[in-house]
PDB file of C-alpha atoms and ligand atoms in Angstrom:
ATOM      1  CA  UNK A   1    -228.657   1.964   8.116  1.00 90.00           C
ATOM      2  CA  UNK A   2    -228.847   5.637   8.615  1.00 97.00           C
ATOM      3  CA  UNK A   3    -231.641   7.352   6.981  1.00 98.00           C
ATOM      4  CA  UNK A   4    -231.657  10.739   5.054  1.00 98.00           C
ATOM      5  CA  UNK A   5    -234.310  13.370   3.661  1.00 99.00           C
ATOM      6  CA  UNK A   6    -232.789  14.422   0.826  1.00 98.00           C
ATOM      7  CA  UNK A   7    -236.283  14.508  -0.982  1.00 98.00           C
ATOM      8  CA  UNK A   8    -239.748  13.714   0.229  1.00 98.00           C
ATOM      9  CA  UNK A   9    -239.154  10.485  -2.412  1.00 98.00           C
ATOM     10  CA  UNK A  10    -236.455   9.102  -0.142  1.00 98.00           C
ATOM     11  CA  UNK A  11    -239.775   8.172   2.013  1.00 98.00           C
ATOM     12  CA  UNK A  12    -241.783   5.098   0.684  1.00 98.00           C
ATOM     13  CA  UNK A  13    -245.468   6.227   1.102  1.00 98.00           C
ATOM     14  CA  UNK A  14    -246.209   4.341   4.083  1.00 98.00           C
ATOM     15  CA  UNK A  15    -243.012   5.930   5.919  1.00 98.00           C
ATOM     16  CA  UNK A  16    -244.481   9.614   4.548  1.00 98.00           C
ATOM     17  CA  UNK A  17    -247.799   8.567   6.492  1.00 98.00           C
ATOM     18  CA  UNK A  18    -245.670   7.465   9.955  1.00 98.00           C
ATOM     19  CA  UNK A  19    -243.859  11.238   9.605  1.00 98.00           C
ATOM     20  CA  UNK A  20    -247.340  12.843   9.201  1.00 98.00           C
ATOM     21  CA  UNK A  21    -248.923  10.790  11.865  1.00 97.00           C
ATOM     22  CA  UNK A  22    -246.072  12.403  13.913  1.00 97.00           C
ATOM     23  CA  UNK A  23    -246.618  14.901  13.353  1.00 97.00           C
ATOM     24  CA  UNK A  24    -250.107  15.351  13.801  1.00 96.00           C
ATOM     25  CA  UNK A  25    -249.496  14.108  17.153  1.00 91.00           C
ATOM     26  CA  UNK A  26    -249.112  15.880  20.432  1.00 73.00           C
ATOM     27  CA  UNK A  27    -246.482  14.506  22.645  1.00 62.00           C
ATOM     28  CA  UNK A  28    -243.153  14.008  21.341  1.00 67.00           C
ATOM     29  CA  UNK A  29    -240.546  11.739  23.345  1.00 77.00           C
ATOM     30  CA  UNK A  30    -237.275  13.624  23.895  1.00 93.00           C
ATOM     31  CA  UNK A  31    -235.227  11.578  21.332  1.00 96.00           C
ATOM     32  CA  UNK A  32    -232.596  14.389  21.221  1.00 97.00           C
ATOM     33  CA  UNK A  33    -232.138  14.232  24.960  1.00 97.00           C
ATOM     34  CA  UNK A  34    -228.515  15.408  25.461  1.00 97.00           C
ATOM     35  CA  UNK A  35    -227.868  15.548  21.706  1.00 98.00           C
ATOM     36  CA  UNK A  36    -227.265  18.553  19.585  1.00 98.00           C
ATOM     37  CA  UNK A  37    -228.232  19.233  15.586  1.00 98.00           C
ATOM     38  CA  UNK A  38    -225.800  21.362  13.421  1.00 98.00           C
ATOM     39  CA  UNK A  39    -228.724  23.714  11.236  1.00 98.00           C
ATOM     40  CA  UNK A  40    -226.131  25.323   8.475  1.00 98.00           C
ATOM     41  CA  UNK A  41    -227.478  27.876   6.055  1.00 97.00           C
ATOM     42  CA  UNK A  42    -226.118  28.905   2.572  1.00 95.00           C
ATOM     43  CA  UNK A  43    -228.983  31.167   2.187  1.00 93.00           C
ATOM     44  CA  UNK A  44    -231.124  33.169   4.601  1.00 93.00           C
ATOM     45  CA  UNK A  45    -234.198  31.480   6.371  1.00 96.00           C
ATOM     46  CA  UNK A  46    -237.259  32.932   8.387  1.00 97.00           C
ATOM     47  CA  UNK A  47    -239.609  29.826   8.651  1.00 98.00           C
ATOM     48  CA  UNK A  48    -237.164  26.708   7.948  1.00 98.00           C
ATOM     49  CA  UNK A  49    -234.629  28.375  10.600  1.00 98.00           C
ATOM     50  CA  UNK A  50    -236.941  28.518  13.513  1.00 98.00           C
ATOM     51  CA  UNK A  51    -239.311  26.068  12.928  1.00 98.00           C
ATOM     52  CA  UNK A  52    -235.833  23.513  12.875  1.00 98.00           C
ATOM     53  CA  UNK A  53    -234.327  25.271  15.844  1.00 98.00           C
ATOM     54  CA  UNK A  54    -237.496  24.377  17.833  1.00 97.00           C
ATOM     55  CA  UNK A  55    -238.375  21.068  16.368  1.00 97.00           C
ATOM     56  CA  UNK A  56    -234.683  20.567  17.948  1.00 97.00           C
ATOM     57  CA  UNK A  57    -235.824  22.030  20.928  1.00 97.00           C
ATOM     58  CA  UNK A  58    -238.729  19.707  21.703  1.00 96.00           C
ATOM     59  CA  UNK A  59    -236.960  17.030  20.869  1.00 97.00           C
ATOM     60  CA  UNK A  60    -234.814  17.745  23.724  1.00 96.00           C
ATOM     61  CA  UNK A  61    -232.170  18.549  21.741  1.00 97.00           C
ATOM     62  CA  UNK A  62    -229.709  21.386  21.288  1.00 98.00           C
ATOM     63  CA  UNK A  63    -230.080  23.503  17.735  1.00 98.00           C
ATOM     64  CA  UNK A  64    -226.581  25.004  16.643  1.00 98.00           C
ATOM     65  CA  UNK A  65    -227.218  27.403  13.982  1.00 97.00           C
ATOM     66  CA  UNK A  66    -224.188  27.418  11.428  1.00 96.00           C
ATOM     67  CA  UNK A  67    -224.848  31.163   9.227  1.00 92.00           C
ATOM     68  CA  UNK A  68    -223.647  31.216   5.850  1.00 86.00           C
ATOM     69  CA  UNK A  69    -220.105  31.375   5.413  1.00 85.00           C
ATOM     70  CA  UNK A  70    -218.971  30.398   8.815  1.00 90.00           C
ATOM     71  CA  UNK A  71    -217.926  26.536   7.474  1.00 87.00           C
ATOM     72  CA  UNK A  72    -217.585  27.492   4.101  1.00 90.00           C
ATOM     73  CA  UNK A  73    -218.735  24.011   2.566  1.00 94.00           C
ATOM     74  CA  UNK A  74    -216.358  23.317  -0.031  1.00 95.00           C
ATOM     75  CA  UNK A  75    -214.147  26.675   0.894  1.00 93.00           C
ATOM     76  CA  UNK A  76    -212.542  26.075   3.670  1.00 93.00           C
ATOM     77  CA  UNK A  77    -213.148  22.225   3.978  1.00 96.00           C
ATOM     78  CA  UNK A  78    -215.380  19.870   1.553  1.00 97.00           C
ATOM     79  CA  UNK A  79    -218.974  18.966   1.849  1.00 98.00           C
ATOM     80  CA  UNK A  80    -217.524  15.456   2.966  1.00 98.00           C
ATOM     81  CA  UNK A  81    -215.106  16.694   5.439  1.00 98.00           C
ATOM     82  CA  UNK A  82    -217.524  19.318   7.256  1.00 97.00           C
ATOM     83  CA  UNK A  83    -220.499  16.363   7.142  1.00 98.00           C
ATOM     84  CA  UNK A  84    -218.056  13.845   8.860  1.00 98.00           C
ATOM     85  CA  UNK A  85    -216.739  16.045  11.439  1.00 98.00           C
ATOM     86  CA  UNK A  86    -220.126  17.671  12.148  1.00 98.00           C
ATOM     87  CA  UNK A  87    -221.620  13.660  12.569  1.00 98.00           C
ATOM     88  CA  UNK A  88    -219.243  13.555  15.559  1.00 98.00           C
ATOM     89  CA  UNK A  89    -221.157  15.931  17.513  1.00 98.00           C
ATOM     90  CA  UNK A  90    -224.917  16.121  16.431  1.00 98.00           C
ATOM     91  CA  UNK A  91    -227.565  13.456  15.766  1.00 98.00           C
ATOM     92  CA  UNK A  92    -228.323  14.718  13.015  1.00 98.00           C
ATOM     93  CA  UNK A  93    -226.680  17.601  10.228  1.00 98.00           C
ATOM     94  CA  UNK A  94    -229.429  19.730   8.191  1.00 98.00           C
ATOM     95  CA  UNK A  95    -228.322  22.074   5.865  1.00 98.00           C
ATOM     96  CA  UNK A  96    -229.951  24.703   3.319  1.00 98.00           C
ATOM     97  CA  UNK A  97    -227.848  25.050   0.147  1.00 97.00           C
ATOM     98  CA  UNK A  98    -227.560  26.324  -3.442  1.00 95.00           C
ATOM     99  CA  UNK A  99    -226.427  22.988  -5.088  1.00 97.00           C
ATOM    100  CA  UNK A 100    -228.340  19.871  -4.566  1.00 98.00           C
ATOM    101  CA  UNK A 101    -225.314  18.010  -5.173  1.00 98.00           C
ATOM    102  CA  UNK A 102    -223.636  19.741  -2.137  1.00 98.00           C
ATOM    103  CA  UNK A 103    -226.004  17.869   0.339  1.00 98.00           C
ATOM    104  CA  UNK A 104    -225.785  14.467  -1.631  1.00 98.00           C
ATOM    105  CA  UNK A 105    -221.916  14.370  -1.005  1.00 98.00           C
ATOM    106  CA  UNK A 106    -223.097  15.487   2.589  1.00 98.00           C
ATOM    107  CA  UNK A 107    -225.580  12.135   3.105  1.00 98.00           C
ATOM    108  CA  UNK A 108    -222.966  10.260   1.918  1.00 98.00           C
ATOM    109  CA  UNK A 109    -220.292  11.157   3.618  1.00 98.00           C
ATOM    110  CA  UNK A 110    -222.343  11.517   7.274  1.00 98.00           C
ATOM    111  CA  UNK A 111    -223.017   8.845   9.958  1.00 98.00           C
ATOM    112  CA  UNK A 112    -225.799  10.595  11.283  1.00 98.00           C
ATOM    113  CA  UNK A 113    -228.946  11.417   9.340  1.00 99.00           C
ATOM    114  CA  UNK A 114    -229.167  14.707   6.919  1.00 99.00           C
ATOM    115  CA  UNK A 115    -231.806  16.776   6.306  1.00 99.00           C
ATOM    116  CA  UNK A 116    -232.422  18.941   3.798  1.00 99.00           C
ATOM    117  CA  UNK A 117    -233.462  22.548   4.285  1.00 98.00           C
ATOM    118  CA  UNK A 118    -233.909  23.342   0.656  1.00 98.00           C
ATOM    119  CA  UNK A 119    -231.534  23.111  -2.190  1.00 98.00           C
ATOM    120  CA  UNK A 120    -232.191  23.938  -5.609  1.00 96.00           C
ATOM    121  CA  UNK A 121    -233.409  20.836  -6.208  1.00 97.00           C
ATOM    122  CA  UNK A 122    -236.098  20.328  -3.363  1.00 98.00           C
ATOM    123  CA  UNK A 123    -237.815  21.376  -0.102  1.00 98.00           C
ATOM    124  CA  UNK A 124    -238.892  18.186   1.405  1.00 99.00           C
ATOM    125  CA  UNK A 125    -239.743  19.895   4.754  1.00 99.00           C
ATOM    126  CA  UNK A 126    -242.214  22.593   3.057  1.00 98.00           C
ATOM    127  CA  UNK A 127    -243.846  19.503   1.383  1.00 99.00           C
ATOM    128  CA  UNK A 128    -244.534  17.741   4.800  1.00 99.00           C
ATOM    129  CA  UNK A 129    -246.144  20.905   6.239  1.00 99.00           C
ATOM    130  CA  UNK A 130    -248.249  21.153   2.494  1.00 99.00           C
ATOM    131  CA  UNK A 131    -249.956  18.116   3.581  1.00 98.00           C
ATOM    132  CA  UNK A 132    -250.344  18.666   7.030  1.00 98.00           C
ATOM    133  CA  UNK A 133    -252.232  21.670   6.220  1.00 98.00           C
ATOM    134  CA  UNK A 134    -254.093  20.048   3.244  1.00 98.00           C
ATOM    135  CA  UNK A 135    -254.562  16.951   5.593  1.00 98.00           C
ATOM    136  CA  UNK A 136    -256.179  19.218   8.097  1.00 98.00           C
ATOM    137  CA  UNK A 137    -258.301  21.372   5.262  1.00 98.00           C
ATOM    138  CA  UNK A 138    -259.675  19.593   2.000  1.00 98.00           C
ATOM    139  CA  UNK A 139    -257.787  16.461   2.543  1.00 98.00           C
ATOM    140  CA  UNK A 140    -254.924  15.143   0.116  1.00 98.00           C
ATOM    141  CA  UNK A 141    -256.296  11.570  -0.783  1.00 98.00           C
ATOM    142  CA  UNK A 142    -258.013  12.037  -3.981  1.00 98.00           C
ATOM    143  CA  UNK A 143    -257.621  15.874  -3.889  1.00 98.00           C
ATOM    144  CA  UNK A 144    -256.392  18.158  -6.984  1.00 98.00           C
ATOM    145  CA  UNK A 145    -253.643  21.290  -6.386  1.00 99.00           C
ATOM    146  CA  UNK A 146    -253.201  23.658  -9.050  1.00 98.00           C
ATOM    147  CA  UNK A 147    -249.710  25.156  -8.768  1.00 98.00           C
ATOM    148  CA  UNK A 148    -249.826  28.377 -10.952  1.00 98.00           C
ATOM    149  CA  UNK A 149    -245.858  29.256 -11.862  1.00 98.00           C
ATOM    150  CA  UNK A 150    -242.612  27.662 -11.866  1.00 96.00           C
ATOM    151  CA  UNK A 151    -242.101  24.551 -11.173  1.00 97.00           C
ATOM    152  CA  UNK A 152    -239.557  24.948  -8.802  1.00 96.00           C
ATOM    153  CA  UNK A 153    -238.065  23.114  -5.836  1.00 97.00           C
ATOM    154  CA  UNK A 154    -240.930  23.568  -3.611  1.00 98.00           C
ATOM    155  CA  UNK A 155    -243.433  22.422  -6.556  1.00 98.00           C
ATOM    156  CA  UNK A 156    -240.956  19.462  -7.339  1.00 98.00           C
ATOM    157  CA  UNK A 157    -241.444  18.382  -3.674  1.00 98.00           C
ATOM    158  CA  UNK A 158    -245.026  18.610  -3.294  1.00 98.00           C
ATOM    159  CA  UNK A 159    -245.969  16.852  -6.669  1.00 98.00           C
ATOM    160  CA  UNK A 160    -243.957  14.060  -5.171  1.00 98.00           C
ATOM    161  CA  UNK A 161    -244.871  13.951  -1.403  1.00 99.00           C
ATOM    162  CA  UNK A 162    -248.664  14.440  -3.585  1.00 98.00           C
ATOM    163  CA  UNK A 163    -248.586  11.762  -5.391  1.00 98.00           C
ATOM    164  CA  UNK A 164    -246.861   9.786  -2.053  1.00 98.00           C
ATOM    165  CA  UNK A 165    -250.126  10.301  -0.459  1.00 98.00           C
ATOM    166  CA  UNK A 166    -252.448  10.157  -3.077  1.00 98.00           C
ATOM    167  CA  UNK A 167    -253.416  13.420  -4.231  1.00 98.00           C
ATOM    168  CA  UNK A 168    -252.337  15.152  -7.560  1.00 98.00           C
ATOM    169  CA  UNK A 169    -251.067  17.925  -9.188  1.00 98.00           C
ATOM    170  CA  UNK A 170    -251.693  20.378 -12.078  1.00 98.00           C
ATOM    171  CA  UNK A 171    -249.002  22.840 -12.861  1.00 98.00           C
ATOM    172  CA  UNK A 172    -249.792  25.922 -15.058  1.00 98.00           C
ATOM    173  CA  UNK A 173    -246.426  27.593 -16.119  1.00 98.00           C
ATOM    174  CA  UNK A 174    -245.222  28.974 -19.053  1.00 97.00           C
ATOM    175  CA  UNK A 175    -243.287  27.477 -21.571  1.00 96.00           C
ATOM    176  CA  UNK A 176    -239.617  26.030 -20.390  1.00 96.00           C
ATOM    177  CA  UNK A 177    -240.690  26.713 -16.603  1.00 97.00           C
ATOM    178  CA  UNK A 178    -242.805  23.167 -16.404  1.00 98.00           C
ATOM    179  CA  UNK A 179    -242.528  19.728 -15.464  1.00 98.00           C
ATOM    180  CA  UNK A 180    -240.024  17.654 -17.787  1.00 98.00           C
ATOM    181  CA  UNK A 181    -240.980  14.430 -18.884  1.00 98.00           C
ATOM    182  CA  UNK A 182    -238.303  13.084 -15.975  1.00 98.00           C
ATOM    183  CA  UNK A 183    -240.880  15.051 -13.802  1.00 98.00           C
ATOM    184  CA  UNK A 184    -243.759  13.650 -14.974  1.00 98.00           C
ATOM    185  CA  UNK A 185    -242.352  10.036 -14.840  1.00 98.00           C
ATOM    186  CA  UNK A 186    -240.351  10.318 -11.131  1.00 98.00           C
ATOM    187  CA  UNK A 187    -244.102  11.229  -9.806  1.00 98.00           C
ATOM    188  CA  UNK A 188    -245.868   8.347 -12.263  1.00 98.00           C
ATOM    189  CA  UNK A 189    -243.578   5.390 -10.871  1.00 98.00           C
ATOM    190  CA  UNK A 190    -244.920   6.581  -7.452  1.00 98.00           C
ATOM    191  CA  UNK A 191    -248.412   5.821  -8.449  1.00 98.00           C
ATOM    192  CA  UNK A 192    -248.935   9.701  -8.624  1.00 98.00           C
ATOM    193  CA  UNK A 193    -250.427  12.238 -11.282  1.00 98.00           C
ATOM    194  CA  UNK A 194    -248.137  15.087 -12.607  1.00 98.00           C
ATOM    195  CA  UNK A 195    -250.072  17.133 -15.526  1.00 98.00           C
ATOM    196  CA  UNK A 196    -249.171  20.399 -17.015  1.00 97.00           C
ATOM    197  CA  UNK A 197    -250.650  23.082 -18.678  1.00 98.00           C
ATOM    198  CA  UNK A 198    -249.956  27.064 -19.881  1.00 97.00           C
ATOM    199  CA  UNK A 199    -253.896  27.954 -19.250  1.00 98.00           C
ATOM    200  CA  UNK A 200    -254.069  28.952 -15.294  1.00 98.00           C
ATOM    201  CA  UNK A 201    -257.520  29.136 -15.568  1.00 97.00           C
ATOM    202  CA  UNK A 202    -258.072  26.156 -16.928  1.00 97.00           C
ATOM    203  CA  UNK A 203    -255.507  24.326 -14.226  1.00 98.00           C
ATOM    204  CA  UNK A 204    -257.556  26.218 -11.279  1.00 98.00           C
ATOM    205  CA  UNK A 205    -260.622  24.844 -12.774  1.00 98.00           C
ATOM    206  CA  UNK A 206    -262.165  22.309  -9.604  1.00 98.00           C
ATOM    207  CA  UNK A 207    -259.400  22.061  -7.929  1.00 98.00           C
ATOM    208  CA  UNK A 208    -259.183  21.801  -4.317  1.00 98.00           C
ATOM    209  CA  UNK A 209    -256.181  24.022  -3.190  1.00 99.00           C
ATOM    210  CA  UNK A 210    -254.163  26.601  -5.274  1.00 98.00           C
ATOM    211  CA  UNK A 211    -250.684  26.841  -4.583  1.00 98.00           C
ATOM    212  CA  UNK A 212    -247.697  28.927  -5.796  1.00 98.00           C
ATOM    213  CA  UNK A 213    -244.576  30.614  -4.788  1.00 97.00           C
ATOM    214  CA  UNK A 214    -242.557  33.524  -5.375  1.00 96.00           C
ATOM    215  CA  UNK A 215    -241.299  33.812  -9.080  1.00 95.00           C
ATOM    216  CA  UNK A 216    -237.682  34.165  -8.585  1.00 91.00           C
ATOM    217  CA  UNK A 217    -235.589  32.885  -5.738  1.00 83.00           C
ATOM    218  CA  UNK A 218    -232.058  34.074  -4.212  1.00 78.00           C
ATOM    219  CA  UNK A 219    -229.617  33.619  -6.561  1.00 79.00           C
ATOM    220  CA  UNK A 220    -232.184  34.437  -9.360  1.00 84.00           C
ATOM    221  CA  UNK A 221    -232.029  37.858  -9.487  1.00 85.00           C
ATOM    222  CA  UNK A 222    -230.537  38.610 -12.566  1.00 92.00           C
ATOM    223  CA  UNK A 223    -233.948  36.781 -13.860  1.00 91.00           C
ATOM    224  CA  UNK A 224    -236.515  38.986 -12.140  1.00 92.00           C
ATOM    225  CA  UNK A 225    -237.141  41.248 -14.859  1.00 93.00           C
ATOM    226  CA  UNK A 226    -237.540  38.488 -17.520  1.00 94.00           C
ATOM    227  CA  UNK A 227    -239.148  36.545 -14.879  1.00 95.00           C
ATOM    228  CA  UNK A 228    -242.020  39.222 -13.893  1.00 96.00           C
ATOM    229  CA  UNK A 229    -242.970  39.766 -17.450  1.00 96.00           C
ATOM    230  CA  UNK A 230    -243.406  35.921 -18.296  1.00 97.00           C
ATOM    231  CA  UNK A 231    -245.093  35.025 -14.977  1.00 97.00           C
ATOM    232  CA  UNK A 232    -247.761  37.421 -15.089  1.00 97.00           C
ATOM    233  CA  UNK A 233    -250.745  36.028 -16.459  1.00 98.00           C
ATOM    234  CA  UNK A 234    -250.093  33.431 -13.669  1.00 98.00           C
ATOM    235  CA  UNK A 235    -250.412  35.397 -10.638  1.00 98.00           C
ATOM    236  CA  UNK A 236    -253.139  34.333  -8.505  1.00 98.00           C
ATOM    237  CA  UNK A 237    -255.993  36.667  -7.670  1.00 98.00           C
ATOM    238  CA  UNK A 238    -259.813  36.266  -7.105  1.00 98.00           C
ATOM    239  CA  UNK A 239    -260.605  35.524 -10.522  1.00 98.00           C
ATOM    240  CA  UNK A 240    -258.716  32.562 -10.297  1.00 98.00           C
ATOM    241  CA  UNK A 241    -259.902  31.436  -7.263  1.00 98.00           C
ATOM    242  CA  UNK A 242    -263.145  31.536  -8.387  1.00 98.00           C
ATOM    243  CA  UNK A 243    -262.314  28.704 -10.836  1.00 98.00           C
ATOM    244  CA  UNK A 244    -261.299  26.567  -8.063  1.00 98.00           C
ATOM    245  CA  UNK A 245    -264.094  24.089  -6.386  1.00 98.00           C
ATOM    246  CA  UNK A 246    -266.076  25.363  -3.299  1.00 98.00           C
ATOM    247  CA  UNK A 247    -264.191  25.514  -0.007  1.00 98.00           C
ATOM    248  CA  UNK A 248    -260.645  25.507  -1.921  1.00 98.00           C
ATOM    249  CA  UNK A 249    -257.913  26.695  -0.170  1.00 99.00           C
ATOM    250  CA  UNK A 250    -254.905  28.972  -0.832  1.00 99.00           C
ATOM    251  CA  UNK A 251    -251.090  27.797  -0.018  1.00 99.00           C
ATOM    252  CA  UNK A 252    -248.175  29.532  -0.522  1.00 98.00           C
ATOM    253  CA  UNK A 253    -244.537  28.554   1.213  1.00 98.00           C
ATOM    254  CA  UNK A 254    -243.707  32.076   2.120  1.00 98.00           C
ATOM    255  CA  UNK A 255    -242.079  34.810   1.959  1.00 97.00           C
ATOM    256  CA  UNK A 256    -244.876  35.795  -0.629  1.00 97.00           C
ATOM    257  CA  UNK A 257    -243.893  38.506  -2.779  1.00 96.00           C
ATOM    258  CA  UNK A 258    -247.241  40.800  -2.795  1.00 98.00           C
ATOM    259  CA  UNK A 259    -248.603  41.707  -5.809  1.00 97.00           C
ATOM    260  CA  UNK A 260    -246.621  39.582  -7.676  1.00 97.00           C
ATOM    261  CA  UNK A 261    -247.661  35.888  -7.766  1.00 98.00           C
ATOM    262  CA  UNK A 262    -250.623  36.882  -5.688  1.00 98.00           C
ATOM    263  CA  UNK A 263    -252.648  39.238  -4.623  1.00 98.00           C
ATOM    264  CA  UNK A 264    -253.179  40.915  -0.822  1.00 98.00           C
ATOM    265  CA  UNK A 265    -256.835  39.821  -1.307  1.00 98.00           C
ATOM    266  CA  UNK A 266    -256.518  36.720  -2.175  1.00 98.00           C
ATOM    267  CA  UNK A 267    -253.361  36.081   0.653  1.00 98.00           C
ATOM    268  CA  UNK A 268    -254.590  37.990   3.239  1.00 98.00           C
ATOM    269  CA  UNK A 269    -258.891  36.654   2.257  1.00 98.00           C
ATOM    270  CA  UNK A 270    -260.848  33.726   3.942  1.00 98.00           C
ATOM    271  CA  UNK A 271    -259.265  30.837   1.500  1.00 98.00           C
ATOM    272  CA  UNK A 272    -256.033  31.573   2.471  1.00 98.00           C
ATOM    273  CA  UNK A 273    -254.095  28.641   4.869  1.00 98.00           C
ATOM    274  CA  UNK A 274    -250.659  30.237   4.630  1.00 98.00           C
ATOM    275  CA  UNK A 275    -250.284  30.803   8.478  1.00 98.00           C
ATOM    276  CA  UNK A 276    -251.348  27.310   9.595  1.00 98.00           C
ATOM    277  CA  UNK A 277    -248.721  26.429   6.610  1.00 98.00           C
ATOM    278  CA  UNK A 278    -246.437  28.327   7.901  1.00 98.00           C
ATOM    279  CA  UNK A 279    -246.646  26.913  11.515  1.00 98.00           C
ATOM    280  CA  UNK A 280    -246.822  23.563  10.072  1.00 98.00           C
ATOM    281  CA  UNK A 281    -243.369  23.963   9.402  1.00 98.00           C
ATOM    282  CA  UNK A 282    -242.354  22.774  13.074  1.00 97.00           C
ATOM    283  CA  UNK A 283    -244.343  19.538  13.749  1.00 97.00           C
ATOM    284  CA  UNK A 284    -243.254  18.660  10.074  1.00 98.00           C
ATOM    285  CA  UNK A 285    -239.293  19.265  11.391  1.00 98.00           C
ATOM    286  CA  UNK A 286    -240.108  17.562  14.252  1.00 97.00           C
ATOM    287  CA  UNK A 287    -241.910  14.511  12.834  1.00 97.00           C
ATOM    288  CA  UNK A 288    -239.154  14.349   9.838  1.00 98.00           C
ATOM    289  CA  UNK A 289    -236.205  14.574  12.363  1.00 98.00           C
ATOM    290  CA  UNK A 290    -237.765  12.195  15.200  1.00 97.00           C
ATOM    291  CA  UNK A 291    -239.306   9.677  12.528  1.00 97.00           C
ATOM    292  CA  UNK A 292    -234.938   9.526  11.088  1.00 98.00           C
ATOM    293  CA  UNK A 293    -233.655   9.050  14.189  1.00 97.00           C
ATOM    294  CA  UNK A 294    -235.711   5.870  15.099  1.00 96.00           C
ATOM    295  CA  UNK A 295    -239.501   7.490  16.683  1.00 96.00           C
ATOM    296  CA  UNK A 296    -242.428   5.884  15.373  1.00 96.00           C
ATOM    297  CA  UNK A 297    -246.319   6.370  15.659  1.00 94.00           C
TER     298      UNK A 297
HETATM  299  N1   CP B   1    -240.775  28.482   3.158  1.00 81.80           N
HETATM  300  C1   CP B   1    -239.501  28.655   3.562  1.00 81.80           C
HETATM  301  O1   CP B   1    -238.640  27.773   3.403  1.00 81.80           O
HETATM  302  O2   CP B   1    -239.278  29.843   4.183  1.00 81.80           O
HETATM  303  P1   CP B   1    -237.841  30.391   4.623  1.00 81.80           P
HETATM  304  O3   CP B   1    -237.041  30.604   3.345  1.00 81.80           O
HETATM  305  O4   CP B   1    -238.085  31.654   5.359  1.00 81.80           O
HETATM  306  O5   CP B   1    -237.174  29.355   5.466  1.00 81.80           O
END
């Protein structure tokens, strides 16, 4: 049966552990060998771009970046269509797009594996490299993140590939930009802890990694204003580290938008993992993309 990543959830926990024990590891056999990957974009990509184009790489496989527009998913062809003509020539289609239903019909159309590269719904490669760098930090078993903000795709993710592994998560966001109950519960039947709160302080308070992310995305620009002004008290700056328990660490899925949901000090200080996040990103594309197409630990 092929196997997608449509969401960190479409792992069991056991199969999340295999990916990160990938990709923790050093040598990687050349399971693309003679293969190519089709990496289309709907949106623009620094990180997820490159760190997929040379997961592909060291695979042994050949990346073909697709920019936005060039298919046209559902413009000039449909989802369907451009996901089974692009499984005759790639091991495996990834895709960044708006609609999360766009790469569903994608996965189920496709006879190689899918990955996704974000929708609106999820980021289930950014959650891999979360734990990795948690993993290799203060741990995830047992451990507490405090996501100050929306609870947006990337948050959806890690809550899940969280409570996957163990670990839990406390969001602070203002009212309407929280977990829903559906939240709460998807995380619960995973054995996981999803709590929420509008008191940053109080979320920070112990825990062992603060994490949030810009407060608008592309596409939400029309929000930004509204956006800035109810986001505010939830920016993250020293005060709020302080709340969090000795040796805590910073995370933040980049690009950060300074002085907005957090402060040069507290991004650029000591706490801050963002970097080794940020180069997480390409054993956790490489572990993700070897682990679907048959490479265990
Ligand atoms: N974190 C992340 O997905 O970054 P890019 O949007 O640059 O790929």
């Amino acid at each position: 049966m092929t196997r997608h990543l449509l969401e960190i959830d479409d792992l069991t926990g056991d199969e999340l552990a295999e990916v990160l024990a990938l990709g923790r590891g050093e040598a990687d056999p050349k399971v693309m060998a003679g293969q190519g990957a089709a990496l289309l974009f709907e949106k623009p990509s620094a990180r997820t771009r490159h760190s997929t184009e040379m997961a592909v790489v060291q695979l042994g496989g050949h990346p073909i970046y697709v920019r936005p527009g060039e298919i046209g998913i559902d413009e000039r062809e449909t989802a369907e269509d451009v996901a089974r003509t692009l499984s005759q020539f790639h091991a495996a289609v990834c895709a960044r797009v708006y609609d999360h239903s766009v790469i569903e019909r994608m996965a189920g159309a496709a006879s190689v594996p899918v990955v996704n590269l974000l929708s609106d719904a999820s980021h289930p490669l950014q959650a891999i490299a979360d734990l990795l760098t948690l993993d290799a930090t203060v741990g995830v078993a047992g451990r507490t993140v405090a996501w100050l903000g929306d609870y947006s795709n990337v948050a959806r993710s890690l809550a899940l590939a969280l409570a996957l592994a163990g670990g839990a998560l406390v969001v602070a966001a203002p009212d309407g930009y929280g977990p829903t109950a559906d939240d709460v519960a998807r995380v619960e039947r995973l054995g996981g802890s999803l709590t929420g709160t509008d008191d940053p302080q109080a979320a920070a308070d112990g825990a062992d990694a603060i994490s949030t992310d810009a407060w608008y995305a592309m596409g939400q620009e029309a929000e930004a204003g509204e956006r800035r002004r109810v986001f505010a008290p939830y920016r993250v700056d020293a005060t709020v580290m302080e709340r969090a328990a000795e040796g805590a660490v910073f995370l933040h899925c980049l690009p950060a938008h300074r002085g907005e949901e957090v402060t040069d000090d507290v991004l650029d200080g000591p706490a801050s993992k963002v970097w080794d996040q940020a180069a997480n990103r390409l054993p956790a594309a490489r572990a993700a993309i070897a682990w679907l197409l048959g490479v265990r630990p």
